[in-house]
Short mmCIF file of C-alpha atoms in Angstrom, two decimals:
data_model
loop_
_atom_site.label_atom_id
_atom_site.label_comp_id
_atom_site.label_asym_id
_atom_site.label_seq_id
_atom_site.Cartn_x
_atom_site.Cartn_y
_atom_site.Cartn_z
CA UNK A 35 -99.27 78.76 -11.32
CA UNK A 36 -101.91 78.31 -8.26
CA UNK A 37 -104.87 78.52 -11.54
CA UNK A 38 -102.93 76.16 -13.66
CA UNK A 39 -102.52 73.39 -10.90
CA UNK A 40 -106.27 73.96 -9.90
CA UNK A 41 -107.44 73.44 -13.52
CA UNK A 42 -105.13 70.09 -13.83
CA UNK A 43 -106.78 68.47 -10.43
CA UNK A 44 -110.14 69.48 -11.70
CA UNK A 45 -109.46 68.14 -15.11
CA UNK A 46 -107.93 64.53 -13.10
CA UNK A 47 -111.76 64.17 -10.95
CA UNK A 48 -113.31 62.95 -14.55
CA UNK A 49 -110.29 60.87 -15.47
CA UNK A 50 -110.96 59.01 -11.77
CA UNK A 51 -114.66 58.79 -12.12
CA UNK A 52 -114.39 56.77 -15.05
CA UNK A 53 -111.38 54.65 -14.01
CA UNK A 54 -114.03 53.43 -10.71
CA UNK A 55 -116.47 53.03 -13.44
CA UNK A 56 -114.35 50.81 -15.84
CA UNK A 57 -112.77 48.67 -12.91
CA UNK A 58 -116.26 48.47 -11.27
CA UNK A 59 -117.34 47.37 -14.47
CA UNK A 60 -114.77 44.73 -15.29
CA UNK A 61 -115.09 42.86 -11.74
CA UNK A 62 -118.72 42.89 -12.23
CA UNK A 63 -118.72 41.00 -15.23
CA UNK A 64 -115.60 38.36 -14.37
CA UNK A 65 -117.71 34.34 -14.61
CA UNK A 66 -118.74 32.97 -10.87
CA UNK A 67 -119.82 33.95 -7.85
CA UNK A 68 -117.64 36.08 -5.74
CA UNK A 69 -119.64 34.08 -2.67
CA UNK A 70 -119.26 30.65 -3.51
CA UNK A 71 -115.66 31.49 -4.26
CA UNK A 72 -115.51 32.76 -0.55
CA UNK A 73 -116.82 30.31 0.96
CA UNK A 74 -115.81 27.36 -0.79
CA UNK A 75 -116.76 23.93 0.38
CA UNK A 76 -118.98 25.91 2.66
CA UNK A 77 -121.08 27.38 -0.22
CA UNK A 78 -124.70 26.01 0.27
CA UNK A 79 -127.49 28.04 -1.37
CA UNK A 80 -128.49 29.18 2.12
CA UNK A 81 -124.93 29.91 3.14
CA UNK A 82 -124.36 31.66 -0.47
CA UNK A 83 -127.51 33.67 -0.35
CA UNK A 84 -126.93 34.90 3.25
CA UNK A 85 -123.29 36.14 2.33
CA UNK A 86 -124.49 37.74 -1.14
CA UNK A 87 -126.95 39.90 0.95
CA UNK A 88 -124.05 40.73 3.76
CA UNK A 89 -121.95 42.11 1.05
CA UNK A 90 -124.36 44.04 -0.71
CA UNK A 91 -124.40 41.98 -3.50
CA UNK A 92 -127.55 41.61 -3.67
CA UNK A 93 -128.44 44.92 -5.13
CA UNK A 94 -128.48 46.35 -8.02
CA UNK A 95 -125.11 47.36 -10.56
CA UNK A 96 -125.91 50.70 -10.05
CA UNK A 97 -126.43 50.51 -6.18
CA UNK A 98 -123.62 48.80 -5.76
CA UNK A 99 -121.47 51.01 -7.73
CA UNK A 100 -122.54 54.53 -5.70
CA UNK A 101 -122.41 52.29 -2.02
CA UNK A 102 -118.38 51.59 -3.40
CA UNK A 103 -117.94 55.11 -4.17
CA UNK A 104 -119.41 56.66 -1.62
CA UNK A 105 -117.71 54.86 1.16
CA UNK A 106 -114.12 55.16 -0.87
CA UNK A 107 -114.44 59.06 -0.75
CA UNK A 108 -115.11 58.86 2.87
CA UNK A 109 -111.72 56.81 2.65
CA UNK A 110 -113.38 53.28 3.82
CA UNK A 111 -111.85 50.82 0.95
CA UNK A 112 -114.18 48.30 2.21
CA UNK A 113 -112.50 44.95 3.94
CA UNK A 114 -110.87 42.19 2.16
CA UNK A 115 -112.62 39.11 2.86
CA UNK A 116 -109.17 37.14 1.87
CA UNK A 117 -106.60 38.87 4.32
CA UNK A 118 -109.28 40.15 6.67
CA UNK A 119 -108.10 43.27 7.07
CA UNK A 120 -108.95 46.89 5.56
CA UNK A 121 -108.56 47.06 2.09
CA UNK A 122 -106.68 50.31 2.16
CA UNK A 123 -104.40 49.18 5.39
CA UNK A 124 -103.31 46.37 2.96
CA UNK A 125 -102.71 48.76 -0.16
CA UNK A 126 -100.54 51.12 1.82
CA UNK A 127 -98.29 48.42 3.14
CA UNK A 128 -97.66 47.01 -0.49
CA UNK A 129 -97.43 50.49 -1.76
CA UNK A 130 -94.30 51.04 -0.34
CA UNK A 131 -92.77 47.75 -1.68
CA UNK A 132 -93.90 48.97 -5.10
CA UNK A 133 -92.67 52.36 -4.59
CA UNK A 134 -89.27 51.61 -3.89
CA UNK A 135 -89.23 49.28 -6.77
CA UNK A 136 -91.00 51.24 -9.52
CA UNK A 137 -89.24 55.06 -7.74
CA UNK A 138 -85.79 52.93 -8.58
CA UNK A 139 -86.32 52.24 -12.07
CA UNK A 140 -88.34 55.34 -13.20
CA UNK A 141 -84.99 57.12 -11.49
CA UNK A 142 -82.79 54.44 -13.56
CA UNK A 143 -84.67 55.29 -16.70
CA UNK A 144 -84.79 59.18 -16.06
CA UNK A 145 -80.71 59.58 -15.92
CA UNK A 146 -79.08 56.85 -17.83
CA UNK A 147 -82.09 57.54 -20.46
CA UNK A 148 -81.36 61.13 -20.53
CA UNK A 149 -77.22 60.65 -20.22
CA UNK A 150 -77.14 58.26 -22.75
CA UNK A 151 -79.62 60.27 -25.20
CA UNK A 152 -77.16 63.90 -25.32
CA UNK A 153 -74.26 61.80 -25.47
CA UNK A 154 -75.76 60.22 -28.40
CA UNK A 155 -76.82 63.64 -30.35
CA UNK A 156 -73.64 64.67 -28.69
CA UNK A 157 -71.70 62.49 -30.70
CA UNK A 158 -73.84 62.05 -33.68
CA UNK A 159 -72.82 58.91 -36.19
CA UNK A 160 -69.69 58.28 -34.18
CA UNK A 161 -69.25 55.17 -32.15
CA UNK A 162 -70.89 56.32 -29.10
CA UNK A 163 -73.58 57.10 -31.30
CA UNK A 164 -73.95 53.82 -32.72
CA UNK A 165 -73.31 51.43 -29.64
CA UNK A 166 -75.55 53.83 -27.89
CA UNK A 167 -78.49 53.49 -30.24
CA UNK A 168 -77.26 49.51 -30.91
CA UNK A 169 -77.97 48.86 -26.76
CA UNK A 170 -81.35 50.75 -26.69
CA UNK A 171 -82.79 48.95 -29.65
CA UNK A 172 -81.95 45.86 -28.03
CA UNK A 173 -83.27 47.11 -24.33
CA UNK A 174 -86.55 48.08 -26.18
CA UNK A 175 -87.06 44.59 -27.39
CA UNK A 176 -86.61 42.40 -24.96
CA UNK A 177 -89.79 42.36 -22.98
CA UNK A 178 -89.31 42.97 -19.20
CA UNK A 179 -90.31 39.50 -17.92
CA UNK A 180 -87.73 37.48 -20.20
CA UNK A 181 -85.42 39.87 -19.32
CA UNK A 182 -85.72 39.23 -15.65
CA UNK A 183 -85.98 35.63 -16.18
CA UNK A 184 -82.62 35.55 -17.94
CA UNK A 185 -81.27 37.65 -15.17
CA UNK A 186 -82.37 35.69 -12.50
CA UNK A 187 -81.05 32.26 -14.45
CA UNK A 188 -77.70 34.04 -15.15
CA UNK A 189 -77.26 36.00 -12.49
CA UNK A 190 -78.67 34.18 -9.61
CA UNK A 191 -78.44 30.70 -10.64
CA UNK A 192 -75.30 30.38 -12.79
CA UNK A 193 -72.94 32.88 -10.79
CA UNK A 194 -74.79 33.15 -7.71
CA UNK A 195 -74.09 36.95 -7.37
CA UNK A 196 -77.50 38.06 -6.77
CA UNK A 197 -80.68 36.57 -4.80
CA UNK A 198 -83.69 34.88 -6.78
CA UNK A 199 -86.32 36.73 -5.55
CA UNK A 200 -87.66 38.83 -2.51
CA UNK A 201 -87.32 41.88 -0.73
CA UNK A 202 -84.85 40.78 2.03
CA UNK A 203 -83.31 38.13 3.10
CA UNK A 204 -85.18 35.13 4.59
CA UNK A 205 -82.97 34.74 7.68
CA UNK A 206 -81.04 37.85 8.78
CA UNK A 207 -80.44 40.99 6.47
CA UNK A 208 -83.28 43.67 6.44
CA UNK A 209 -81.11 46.49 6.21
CA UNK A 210 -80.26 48.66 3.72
CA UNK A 211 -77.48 46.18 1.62
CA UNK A 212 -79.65 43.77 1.72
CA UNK A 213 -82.45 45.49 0.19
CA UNK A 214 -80.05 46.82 -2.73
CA UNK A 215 -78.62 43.20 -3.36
CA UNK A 216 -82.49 42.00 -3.86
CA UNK A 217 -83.22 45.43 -6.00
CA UNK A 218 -80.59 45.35 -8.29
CA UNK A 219 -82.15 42.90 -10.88
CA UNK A 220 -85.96 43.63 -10.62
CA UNK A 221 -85.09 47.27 -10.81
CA UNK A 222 -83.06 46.99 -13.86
CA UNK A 223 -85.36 44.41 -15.92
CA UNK A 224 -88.46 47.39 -15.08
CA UNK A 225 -86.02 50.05 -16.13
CA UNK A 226 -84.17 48.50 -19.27
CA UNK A 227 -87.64 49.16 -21.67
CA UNK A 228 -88.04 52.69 -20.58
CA UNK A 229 -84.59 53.75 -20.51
CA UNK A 230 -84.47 52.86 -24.35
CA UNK A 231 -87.58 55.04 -24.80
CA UNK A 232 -86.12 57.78 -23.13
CA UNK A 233 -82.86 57.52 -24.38
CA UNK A 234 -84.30 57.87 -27.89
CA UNK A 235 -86.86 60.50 -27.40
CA UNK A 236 -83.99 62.80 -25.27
CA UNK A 237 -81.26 62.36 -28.87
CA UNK A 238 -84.16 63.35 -30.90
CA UNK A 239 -84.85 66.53 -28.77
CA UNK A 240 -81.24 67.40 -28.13
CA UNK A 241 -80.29 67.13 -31.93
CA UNK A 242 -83.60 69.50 -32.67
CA UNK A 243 -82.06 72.00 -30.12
CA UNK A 244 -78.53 71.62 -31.18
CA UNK A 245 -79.44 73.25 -34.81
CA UNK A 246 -80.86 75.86 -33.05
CA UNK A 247 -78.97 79.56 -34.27
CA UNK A 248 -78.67 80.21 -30.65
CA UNK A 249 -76.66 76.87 -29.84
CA UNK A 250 -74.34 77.82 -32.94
CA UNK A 251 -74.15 81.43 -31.31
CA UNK A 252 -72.63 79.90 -27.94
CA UNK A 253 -70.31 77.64 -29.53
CA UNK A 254 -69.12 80.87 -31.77
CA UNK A 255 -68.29 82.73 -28.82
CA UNK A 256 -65.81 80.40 -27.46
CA UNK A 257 -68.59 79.10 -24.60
CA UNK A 258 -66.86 75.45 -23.48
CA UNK A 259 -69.08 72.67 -25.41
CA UNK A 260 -69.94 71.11 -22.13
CA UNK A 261 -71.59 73.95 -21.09
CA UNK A 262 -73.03 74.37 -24.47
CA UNK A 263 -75.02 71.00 -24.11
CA UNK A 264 -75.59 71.02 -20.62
CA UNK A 265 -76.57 74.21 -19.64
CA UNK A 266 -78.59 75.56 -23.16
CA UNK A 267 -78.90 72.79 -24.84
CA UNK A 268 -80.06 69.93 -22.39
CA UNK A 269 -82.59 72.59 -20.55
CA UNK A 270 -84.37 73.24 -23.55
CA UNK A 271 -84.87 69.63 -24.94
CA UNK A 272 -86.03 68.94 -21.24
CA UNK A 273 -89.43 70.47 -22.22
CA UNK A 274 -89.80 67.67 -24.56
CA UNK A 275 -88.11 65.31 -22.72
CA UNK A 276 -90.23 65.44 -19.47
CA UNK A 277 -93.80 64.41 -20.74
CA UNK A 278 -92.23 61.42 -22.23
CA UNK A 279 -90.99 60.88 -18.72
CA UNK A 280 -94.58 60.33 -17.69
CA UNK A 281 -95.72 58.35 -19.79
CA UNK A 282 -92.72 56.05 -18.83
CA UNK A 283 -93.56 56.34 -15.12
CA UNK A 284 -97.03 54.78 -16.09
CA UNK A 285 -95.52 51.76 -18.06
CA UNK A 286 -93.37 51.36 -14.96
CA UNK A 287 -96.13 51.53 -12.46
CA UNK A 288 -97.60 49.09 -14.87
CA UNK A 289 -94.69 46.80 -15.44
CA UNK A 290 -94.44 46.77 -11.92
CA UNK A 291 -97.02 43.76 -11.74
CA UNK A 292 -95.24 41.42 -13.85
CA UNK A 293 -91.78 42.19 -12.49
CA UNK A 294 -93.08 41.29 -9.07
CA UNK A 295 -94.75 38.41 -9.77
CA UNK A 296 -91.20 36.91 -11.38
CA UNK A 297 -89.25 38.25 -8.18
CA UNK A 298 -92.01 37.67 -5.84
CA UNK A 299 -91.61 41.07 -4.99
CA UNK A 300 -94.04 42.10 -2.44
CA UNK A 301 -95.97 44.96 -3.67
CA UNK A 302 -99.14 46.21 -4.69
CA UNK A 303 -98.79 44.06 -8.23
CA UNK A 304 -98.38 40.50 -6.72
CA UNK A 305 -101.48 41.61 -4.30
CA UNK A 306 -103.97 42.29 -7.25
CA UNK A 307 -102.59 38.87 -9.13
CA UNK A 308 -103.19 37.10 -5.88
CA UNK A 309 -106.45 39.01 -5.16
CA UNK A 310 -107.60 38.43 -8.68
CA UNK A 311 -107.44 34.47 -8.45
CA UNK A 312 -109.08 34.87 -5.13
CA UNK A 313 -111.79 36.98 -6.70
CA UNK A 314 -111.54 39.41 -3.82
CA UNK A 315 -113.33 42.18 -5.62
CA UNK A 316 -112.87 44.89 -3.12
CA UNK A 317 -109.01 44.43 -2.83
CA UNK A 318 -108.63 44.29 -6.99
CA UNK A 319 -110.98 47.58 -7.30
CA UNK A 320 -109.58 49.36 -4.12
CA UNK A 321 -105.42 48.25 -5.55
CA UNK A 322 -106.43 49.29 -9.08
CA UNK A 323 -108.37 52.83 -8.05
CA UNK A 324 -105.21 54.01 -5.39
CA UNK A 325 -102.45 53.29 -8.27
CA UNK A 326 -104.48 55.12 -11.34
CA UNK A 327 -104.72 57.93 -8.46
CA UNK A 328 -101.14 58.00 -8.21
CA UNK A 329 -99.79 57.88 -12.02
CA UNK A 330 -102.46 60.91 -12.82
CA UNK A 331 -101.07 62.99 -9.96
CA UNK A 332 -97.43 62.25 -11.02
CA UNK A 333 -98.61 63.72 -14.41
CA UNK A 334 -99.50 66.64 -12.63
CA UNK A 335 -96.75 66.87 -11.25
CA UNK A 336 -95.04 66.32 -14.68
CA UNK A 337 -97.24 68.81 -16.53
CA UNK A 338 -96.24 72.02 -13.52
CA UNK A 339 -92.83 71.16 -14.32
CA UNK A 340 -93.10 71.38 -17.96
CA UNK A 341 -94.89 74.33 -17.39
CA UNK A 342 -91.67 75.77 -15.24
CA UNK A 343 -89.51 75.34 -17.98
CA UNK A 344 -91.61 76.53 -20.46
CA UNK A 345 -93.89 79.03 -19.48
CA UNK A 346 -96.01 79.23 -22.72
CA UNK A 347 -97.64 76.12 -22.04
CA UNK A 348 -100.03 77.63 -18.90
CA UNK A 349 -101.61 80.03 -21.73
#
């Protein structure tokens, strides 16, 4: 297992070189001039010039690309010239916004995706079934963004159950209830695409694994059907199961932008929107870098747990 994990982080360092590459690439070639956006009304040639050459911008593409990742392997994200403050300061403090929104969905996605899936093959062509698959088609859609728009016009405006937008509470709050109250509908507009997906993907795997002469071997021995599709058949359509579970972690990672920018949820999306417009380059490159990092070591981590299921893949 040691090998198998060592061979999956060496096979990620490629998959991170060109992500700095790409990103690097794409900021380079965005219209204007990063100075003159920095300094504004300030922005005289001599002013302009004198900044360019402070930030290194003055060099060469290639230069400028090894100075980056040079000093981001030695963990200095550079400074952004917006917040003034370290770039990477900035990206852990939003990170944990973002986690606790996009951990709360992929979780949301994971169970009811997987519950609702094996009661569906469970229960195949009945009404369970059929609501079941009705609901997911419907979840799968409806893009996120409308979705939380129409939540936050019905459920906010109209009833007045839930807040607009935030993580807590203007005045007061801060503590635990009041960070479920504001999670409930950004979490669940992330979630509702995935959960389809996985939902679909987890009946097609468990009715594969319920035709399987062993599952009819269980059931002829009198073995209780609950156990039947929880403990034989559930464990063995996990191996199929879990990869799609990390490709939906990415989408939520992804989705994570949007959904915060319609909540004005404060995490690491709504800080590379915001950095974006501002054209703070080293804030967009250093946001983008540190969550790419993150979604290919959750597929490592998704990959050694497929692999603990099903030995066979290591070989």
């Amino acid at each position: 297992m040691g090998s198998y994990i060592l061979k999956r982080l060496i096979s990620a360092v490629p998959v991170l070189f060109g992500i700095t590459v790409i990103v690097f690439l794409i900021m380079s070639m965005i219209p204007g001039d990063p100075a003159t956006a920095i300094l504004g009304s300030y922005a005289t040639p001599e002013n302009v010039e004198k900044l360019n050459r402070d930030l290194g911008l003055d060099k060469p593409l290639v230069q400028r690309y090894f100075i980056w990742l040079e000093n981001m392997l030695t963990g200095d994200f550079g400074r952004s010239f917006s917040l003034n403050r370290p770039v990477l300061d900035e990206i852990l403090e939003r990170f944990s916004a973002t986690l606790v929104l996009a951990g709360t969905s992929f979780v949301l996605c994971a169970i009811l995706g997987i519950l609702a899936g094996a009661i569906s093959a469970a229960r195949q062509y009945g009404l369970a079934d059929k609501l079941i698959t009705l609901v997911v088609l419907i979840g799968i859609s409806i893009p996120s963004f409308f979705l939380g728009m129409m939540m936050i016009l019905i459920f906010a405006v109209k009833l007045k159950w839930l807040p607009v937008s935030g993580m807590y509470a203007i005045y007061g709050g801060g503590d635990l209830p009041d960070l479920i109250n504001h999670l409930i509908m950004p979490a669940s507009a992330l979630a509702a695409v995935a959960t389809g997906v996985v939902a679909r993907m987890s009946r097609s795997a468990m009715l594969e694994v319920l035709r399987q002469d062993y599952i009819r071997t269980a059931r002829a021995k009198g073995v209780r059907e609950r156990r039947v599709l929880m403990g034989h058949a559930l464990r063995a359509a996990m191996v199929s199961i879990i990869p799609v579970l990390g490709i939906q972690a990415g989408f939520v990672l992804s989705g994570a932008v949007y959904i915060e920018m319609v909540f004005q949820w404060p995490g690491v999306g709504r800080m590379l929107v915001d950095a974006i417009l501002k054209r703070d380059l080293l804030l967009v490159q250093g946001g983008v870098v540190f969550v790419a990092a993150c979604y290919v070591l959750f597929n490592i981590a998704v990959d050694v747990a497929q692999s603990l299921l099903d030995p066979r893949i290591k070989t």
